Tab-separated table of C-alpha atoms in Angstrom:
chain	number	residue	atom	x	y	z
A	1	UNK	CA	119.091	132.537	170.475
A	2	UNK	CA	120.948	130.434	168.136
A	3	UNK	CA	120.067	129.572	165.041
A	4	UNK	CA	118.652	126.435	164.242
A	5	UNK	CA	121.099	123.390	162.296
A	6	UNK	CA	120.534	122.239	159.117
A	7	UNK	CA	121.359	118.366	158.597
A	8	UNK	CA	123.812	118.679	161.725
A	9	UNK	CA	125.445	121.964	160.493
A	10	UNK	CA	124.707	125.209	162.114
A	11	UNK	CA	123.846	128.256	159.875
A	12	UNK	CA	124.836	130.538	161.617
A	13	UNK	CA	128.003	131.777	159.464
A	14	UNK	CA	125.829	131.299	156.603
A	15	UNK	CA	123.052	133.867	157.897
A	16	UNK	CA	126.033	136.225	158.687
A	17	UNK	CA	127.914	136.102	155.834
A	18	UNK	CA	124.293	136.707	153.354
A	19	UNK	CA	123.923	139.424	155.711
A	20	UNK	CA	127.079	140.990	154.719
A	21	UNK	CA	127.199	140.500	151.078
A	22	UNK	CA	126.821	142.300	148.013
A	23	UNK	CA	123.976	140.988	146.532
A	24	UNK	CA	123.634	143.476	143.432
A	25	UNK	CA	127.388	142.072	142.269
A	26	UNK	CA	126.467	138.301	142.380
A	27	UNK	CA	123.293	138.971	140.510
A	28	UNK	CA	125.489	141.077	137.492
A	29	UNK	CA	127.674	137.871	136.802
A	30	UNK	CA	124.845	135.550	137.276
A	31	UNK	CA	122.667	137.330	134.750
A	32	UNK	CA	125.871	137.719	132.320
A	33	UNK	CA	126.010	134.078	131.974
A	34	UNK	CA	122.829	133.386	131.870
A	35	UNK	CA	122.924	136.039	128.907
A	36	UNK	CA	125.751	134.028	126.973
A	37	UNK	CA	124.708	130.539	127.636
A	38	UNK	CA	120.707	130.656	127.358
A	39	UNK	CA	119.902	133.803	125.109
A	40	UNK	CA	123.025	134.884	123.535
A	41	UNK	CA	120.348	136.331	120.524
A	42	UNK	CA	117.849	137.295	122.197
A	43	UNK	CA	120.381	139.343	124.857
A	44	UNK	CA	121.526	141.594	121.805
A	45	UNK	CA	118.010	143.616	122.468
A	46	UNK	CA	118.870	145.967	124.896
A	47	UNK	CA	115.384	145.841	126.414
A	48	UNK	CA	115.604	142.208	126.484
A	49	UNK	CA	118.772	142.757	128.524
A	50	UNK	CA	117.357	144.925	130.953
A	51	UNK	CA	114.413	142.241	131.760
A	52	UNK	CA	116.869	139.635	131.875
A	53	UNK	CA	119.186	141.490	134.517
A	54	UNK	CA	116.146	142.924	136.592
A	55	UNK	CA	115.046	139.160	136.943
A	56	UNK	CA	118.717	138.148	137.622
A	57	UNK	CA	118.090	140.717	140.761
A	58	UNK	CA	115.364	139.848	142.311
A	59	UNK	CA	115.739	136.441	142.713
A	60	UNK	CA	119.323	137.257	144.017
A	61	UNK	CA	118.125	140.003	146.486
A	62	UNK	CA	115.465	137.589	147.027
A	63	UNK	CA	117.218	134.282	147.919
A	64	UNK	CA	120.342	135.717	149.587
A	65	UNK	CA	117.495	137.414	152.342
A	66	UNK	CA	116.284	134.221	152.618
A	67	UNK	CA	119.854	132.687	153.382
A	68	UNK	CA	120.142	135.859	155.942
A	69	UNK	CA	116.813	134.435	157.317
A	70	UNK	CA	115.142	138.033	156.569
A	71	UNK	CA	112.972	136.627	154.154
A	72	UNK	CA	110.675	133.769	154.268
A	73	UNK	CA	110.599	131.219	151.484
A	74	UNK	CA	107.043	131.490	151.494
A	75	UNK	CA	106.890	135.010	150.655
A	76	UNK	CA	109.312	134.881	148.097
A	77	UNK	CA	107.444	136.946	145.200
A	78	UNK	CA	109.835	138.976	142.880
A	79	UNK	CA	108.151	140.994	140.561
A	80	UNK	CA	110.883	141.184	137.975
A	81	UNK	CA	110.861	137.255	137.711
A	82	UNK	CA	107.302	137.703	137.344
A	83	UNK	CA	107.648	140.325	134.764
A	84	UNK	CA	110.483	138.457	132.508
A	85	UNK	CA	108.237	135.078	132.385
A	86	UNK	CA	105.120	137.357	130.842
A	87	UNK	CA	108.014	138.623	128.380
A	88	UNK	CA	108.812	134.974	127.377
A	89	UNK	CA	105.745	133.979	127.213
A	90	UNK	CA	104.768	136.650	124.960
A	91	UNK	CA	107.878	135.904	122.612
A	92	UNK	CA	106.511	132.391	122.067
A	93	UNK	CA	110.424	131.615	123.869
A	94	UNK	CA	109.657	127.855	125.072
A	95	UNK	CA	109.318	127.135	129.111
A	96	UNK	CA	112.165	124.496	128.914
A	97	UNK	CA	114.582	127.946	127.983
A	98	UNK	CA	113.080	129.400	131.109
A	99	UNK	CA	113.481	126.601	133.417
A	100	UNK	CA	117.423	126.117	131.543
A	101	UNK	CA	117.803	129.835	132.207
A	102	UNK	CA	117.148	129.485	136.034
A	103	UNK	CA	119.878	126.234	136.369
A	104	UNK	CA	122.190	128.272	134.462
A	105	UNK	CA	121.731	131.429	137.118
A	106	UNK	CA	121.760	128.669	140.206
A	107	UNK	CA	124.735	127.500	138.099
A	108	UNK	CA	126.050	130.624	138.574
A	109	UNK	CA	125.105	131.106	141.918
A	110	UNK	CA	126.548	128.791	143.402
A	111	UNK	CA	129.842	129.182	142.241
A	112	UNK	CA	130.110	133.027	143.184
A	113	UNK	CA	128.423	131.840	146.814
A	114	UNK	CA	131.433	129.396	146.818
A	115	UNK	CA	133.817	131.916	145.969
A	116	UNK	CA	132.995	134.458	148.785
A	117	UNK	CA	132.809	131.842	151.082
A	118	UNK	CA	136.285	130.461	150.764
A	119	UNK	CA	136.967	134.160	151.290
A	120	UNK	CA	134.785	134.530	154.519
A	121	UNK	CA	136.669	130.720	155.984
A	122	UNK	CA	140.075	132.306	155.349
A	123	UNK	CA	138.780	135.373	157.347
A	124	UNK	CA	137.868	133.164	160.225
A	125	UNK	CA	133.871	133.812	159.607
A	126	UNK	CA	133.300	129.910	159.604
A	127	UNK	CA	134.080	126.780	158.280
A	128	UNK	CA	133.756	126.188	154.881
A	129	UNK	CA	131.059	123.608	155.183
A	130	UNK	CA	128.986	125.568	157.339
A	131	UNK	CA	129.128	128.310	155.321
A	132	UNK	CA	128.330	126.484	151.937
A	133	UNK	CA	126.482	122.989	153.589
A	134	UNK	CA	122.940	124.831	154.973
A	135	UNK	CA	123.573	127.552	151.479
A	136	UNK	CA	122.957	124.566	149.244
A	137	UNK	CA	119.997	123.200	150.287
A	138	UNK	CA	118.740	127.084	151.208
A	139	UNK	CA	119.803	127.119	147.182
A	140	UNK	CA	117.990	124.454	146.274
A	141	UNK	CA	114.956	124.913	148.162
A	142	UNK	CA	114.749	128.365	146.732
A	143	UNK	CA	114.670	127.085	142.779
A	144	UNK	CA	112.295	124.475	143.533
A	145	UNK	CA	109.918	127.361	145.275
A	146	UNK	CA	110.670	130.074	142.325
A	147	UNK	CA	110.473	127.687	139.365
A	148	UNK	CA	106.808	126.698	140.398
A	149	UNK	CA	105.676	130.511	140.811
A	150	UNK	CA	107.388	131.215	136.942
A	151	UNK	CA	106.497	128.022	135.426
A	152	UNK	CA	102.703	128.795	136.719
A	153	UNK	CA	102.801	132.130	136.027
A	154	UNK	CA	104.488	131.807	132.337
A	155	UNK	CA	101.684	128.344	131.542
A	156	UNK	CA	98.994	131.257	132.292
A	157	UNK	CA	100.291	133.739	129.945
A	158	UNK	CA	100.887	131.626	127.694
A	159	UNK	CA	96.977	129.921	127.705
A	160	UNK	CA	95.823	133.854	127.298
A	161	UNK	CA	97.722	133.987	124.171
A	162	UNK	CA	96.774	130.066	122.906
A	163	UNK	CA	92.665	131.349	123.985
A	164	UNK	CA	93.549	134.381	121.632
A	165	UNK	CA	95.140	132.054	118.672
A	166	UNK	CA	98.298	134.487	119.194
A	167	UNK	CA	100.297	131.290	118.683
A	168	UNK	CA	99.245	130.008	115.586
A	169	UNK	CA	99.169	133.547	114.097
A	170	UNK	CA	102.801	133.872	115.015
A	171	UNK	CA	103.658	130.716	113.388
A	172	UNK	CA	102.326	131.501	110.540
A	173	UNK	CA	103.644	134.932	109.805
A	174	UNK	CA	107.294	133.870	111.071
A	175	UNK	CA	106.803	131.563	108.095
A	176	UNK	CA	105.595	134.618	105.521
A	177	UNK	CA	108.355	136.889	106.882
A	178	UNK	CA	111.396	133.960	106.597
A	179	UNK	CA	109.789	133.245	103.105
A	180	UNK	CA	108.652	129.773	103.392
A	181	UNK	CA	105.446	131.171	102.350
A	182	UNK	CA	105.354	132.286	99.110
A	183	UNK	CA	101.540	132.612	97.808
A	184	UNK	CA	98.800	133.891	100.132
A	185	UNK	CA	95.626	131.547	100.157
A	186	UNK	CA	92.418	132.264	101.977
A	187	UNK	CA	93.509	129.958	105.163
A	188	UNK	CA	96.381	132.247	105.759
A	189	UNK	CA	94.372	135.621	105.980
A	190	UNK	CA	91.746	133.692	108.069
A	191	UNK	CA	93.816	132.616	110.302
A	192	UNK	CA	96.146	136.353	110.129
A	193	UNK	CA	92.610	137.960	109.991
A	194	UNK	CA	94.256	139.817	107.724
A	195	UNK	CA	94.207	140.567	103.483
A	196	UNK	CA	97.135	139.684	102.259
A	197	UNK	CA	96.785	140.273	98.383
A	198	UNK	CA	97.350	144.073	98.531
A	199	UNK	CA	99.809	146.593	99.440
A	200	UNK	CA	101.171	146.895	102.859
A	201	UNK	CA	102.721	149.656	104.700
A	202	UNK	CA	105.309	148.744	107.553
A	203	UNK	CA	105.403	150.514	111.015
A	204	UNK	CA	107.865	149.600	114.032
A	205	UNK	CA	106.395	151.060	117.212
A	206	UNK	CA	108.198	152.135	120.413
A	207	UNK	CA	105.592	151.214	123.292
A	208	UNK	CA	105.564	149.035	126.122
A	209	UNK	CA	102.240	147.989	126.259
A	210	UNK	CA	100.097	145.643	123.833
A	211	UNK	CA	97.185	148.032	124.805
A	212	UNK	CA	99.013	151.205	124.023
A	213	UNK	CA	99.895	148.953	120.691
A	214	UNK	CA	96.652	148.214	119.985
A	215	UNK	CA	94.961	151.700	120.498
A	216	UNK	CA	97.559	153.106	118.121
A	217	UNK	CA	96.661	150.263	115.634
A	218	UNK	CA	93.087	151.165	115.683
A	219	UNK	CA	93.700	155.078	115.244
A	220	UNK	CA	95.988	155.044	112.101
A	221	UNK	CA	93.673	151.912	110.520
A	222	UNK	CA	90.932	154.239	111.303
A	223	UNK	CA	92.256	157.267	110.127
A	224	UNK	CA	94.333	156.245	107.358
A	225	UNK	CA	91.578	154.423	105.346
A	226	UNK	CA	93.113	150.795	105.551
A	227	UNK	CA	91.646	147.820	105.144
A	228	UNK	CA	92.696	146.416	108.122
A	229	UNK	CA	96.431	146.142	110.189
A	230	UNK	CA	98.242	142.973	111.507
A	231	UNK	CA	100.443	143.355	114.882
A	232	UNK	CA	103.455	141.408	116.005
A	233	UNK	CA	105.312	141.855	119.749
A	234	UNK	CA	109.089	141.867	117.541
A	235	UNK	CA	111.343	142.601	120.501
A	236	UNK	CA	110.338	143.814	124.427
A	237	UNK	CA	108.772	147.435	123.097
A	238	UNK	CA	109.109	147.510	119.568
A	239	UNK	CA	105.490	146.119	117.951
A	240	UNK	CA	105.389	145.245	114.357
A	241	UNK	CA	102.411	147.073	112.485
A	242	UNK	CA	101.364	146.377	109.233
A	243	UNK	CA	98.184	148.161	107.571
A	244	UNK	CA	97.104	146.710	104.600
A	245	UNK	CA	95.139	148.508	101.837
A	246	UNK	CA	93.405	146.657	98.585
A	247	UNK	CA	95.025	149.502	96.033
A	248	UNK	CA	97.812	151.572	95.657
A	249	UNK	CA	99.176	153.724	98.560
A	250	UNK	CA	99.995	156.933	97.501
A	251	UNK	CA	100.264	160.551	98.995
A	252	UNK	CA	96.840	160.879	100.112
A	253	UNK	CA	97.487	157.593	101.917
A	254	UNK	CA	100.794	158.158	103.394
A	255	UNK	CA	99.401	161.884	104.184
A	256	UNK	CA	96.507	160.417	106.787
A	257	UNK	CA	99.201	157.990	107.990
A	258	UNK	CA	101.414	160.569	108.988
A	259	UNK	CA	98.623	162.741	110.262
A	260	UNK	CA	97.790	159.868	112.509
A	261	UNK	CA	101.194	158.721	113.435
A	262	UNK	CA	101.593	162.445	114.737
A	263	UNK	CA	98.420	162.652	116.833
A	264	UNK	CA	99.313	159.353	118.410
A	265	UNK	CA	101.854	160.639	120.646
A	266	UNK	CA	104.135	157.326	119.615
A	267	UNK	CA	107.486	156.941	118.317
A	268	UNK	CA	107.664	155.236	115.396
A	269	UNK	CA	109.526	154.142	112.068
A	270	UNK	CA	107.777	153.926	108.741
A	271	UNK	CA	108.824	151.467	105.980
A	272	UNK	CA	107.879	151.949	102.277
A	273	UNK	CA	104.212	150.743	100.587
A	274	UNK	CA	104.786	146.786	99.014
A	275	UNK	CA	102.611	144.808	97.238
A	276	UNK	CA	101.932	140.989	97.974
A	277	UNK	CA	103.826	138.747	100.709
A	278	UNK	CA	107.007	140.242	99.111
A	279	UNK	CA	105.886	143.854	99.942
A	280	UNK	CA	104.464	142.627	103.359
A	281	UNK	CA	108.687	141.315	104.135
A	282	UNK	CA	110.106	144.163	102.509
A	283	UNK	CA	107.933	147.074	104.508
A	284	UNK	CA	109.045	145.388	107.670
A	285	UNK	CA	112.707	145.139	107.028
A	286	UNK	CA	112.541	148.563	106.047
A	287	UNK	CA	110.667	149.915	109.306
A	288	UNK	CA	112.879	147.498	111.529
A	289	UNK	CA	116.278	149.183	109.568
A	290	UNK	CA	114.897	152.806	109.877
A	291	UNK	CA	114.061	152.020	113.696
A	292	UNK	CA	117.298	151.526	114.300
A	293	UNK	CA	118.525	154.354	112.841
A	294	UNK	CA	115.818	156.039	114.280
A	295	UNK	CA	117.197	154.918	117.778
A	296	UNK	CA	120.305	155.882	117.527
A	297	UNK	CA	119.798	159.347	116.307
A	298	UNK	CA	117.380	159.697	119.664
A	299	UNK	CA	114.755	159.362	118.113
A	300	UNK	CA	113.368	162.540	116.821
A	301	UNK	CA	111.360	163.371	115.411
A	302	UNK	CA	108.924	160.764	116.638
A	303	UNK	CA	108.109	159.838	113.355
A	304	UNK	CA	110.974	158.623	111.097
A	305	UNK	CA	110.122	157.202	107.016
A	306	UNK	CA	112.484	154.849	105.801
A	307	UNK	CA	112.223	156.790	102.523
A	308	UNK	CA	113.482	160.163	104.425
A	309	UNK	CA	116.717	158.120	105.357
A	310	UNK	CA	117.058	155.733	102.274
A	311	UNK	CA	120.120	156.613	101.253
A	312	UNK	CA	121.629	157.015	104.914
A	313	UNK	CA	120.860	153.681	105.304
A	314	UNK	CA	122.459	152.346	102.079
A	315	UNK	CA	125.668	153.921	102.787
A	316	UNK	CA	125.621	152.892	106.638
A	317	UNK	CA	126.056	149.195	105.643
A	318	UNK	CA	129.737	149.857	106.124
A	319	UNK	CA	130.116	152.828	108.250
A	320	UNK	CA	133.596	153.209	108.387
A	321	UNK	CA	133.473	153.799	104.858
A	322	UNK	CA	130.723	156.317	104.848
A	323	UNK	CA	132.577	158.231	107.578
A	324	UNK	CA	135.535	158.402	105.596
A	325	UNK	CA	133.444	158.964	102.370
A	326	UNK	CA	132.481	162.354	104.640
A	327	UNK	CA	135.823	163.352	105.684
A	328	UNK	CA	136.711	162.647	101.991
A	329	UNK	CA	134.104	165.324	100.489
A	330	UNK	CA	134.222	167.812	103.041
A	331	UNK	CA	137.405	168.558	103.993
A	332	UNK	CA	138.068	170.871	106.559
A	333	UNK	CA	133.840	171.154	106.781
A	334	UNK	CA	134.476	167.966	108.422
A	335	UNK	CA	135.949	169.079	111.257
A	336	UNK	CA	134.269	170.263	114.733
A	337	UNK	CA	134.712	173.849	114.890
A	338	UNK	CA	131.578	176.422	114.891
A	339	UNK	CA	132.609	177.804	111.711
A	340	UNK	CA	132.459	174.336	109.762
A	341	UNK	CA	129.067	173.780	111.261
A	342	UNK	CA	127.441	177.200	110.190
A	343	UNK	CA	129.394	176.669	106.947
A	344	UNK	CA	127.793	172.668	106.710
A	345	UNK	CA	124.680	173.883	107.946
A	346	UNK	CA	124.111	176.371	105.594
A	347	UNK	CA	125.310	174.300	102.583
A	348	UNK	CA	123.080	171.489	103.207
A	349	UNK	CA	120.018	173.994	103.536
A	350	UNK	CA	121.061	175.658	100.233
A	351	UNK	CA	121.909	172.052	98.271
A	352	UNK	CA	117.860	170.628	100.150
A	353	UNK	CA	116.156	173.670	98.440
A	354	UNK	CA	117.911	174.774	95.693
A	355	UNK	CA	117.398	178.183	96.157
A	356	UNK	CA	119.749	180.820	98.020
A	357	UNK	CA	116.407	183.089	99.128
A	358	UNK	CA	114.877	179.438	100.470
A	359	UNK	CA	117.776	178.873	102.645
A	360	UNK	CA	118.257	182.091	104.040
A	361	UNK	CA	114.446	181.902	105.125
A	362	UNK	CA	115.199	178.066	106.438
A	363	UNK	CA	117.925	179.640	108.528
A	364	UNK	CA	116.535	182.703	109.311
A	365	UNK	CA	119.537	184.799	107.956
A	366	UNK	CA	120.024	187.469	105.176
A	367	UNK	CA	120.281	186.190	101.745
A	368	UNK	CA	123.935	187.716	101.761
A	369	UNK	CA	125.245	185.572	104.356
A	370	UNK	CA	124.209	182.548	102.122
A	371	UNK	CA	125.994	183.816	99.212
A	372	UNK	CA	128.478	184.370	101.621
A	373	UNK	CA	129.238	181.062	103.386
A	374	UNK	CA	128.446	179.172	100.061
A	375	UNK	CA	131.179	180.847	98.740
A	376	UNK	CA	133.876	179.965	102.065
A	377	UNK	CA	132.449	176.423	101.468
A	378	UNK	CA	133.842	175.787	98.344
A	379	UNK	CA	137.111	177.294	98.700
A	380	UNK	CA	137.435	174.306	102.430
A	381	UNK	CA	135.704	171.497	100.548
A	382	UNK	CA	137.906	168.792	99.541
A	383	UNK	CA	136.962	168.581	95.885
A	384	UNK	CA	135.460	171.859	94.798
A	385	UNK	CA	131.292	172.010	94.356
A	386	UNK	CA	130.737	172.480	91.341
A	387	UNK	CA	131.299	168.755	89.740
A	388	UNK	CA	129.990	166.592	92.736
A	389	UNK	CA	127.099	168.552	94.619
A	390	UNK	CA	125.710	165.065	94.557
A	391	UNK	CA	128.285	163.568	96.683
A	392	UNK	CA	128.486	166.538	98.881
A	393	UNK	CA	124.700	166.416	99.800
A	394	UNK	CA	125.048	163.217	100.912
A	395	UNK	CA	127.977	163.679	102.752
A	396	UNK	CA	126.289	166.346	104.334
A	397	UNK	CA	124.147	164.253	105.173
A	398	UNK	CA	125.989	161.593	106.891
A	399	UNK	CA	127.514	163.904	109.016
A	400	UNK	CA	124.350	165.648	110.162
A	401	UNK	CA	122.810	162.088	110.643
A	402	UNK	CA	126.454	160.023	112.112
A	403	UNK	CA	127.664	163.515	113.677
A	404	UNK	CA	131.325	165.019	112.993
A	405	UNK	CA	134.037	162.182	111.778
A	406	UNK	CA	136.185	160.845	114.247
């Protein structure tokens, strides 16, 4: 049978061409520029990314079987659509960037649609106005169907989060954490539900859930002996923690956090305790830096303190330079050979402890082959040990943490 016209034009070609198609390399450059022209910042988070391309997808799997008449428009229902507008709606990212996002991909679309087909009409497939006429208003049809499933579905996430006062929380700590707040006041921890004259312990979790969040929130609160804890979604699985205690947080404290941060099974990265709004911003600059490291040494182990890493992180603001301060101070220990990493290995364990017998029992060697390898180290190190065992821990350091210099 042939296939019905659409304003006069056949669509035949048009259902044969979508049938032959790759629909997986339209939806790549559709969800690149969507990436650079709607959420250029937000597209740096790699998780954002991946929710941003496995929306792209669907809806191009999804619309080009409807153009191949495989599909009905009426059970168009992609799930990754579904699952980015719950992401923006949980970001607080407004609907008008959604809807923007989804002309920018039709945008996009289109053009790529219009590409192949001038492609398919030089190959004889059909004219080029069959092939992109009946497309268009397919096209069109499609965005008005999709936007009205998003839009509905983002309006109800978003009332959830309004019915929970998520909103006006968020507003007001994005205010505390850019520093337009500056004193706390009893209207700010009623609305937080949260004490902010205290000191405050930062912790960025890896989980994809709010529940899984939230269950980890109440264990270390519980077990820790806070006060209380405040959460923020910061980027698609990474949740901001705070727990907030009304004295001084000090080894017993930290002890019970990191007892509970174990027995929670979650990844995470600890800031340092701060005092006051200003401790509050600097724990969670210091949990969001160490996450980061914390990423991209893979993260283990699970739990990672920003004051384990301090000075990793100091030097890291310009990592060519602490890469060369490594090849600098090590020498030939900087190279990749097994012998330089026994020899590093070893070195670093003796420098950690201070003790020859402690290192050997670190290692699990003899005492002997300590003395032994300390003694080949500083004969290959660039400088000598004795004068700078400062710099050579910490270039030891480095290149445990960065791995060997290029």
């Amino acid at each position: 049978m042939t296939p019905p016209a659409r304003d006069g034009i056949p669509v035949g070609p048009m259902r044969a061409m979508a049938a032959r198609i790759d629909p997986d390399e339209i939806a790549e450059a559709v969800s690149r520029d969507t990436a650079t022209h709607v959420w250029p910042e937000n597209a740096r988070d790699p998780q954002f990314l991946v929710a941003l391309r496995r929306s792209g997808r669907d809806n191009v799997h999804a619309i080009v079987a409807v153009l191949a008449g495989d599909l009905d428009l009426r059970d168009v229902n992609p799930e990754g659509a579904l699952a980015f507008a719950d992401l923006t709606a949980e970001l607080g990212i407004p609907v008008s960037e959604l809807e923007r996002g989804y002309w920018v991909g039709v945008r996009g679309f289109w053009g790529e649609w219009f590409r192949l087909a001038r492609i398919e009409s030089d190959r004889g497939g059909g004219s080029l106005e069959e092939l992109v006429g009946p497309a268009t208003i397919g096209m069109f049809d499609y965005i008005i169907h999709i936007l009205g499933v998003v839009v509905a579905r983002y309006d109800a996430v978003r009332a959830e989060i309004l019915r929970n006062q998520e909103d006006r929380r968020r507003a007001v700590l994005g205010q505390i954490l850019h520093g337009a707040v500056t004193a706390p006041t009893s209207e700010l921890e009623n609305v937080l539900g949260y004490r902010l004259r205290g000191t405050h312990l930062g912790l960025a979790l890896e989980v994809d859930e709010r529940a899984q969040a939230e269950r980890v929130a109440a264990t270390l609160t519980e077990t820790s002996g806070a006060l209380g804890s405040l959460m923020l979604l910061h980027a698609p699985g990474t949740w901001m923690l705070w727990l907030g205690y009304a004295g001084t947080v000090g080894p017993t404290e930290t002890a019970a956090v990191a007892n509970g941060a174990a027995s929670s099974g979650a990844t995470m990265a600890i800031g340092a305790p701060g005092v006051g709004l200003a401790g509050l911003r600097r724990t969670y600059e210091q949990a969001l830096d160490t996450a980061r490291l914390h990423r991209r040494i893979g993260k283990q182990p699970p739990v990672l303190w920003f004051s384990a890493v301090r000075l990793e992180l100091l030097m890291l603001h310009d990592e060519d330079a602490a890469l060369q301060f490594v090849e600098d101070e090590l020498g030939e220990l900087a190279g990749a050979d097994e012998r330089a990493e026994r020899t590093c290995e070893t070195l670093l364990a003796w420098l950690t402890t201070g003790s020859q017998s402690r290192a050997a029992t670190r290692l699990g060697v003899h005492e002997n082959t300590v003395r032994i390898r300390i003694r080949q180290a500083e004969e290959l190190l660039a400088h000598g040990l004795s004068e700078r065992r400062a710099e050579v821990l910490a270039a030891l350091r480095l290149r445990q943490l960065l791995g060997r210099p290029r």
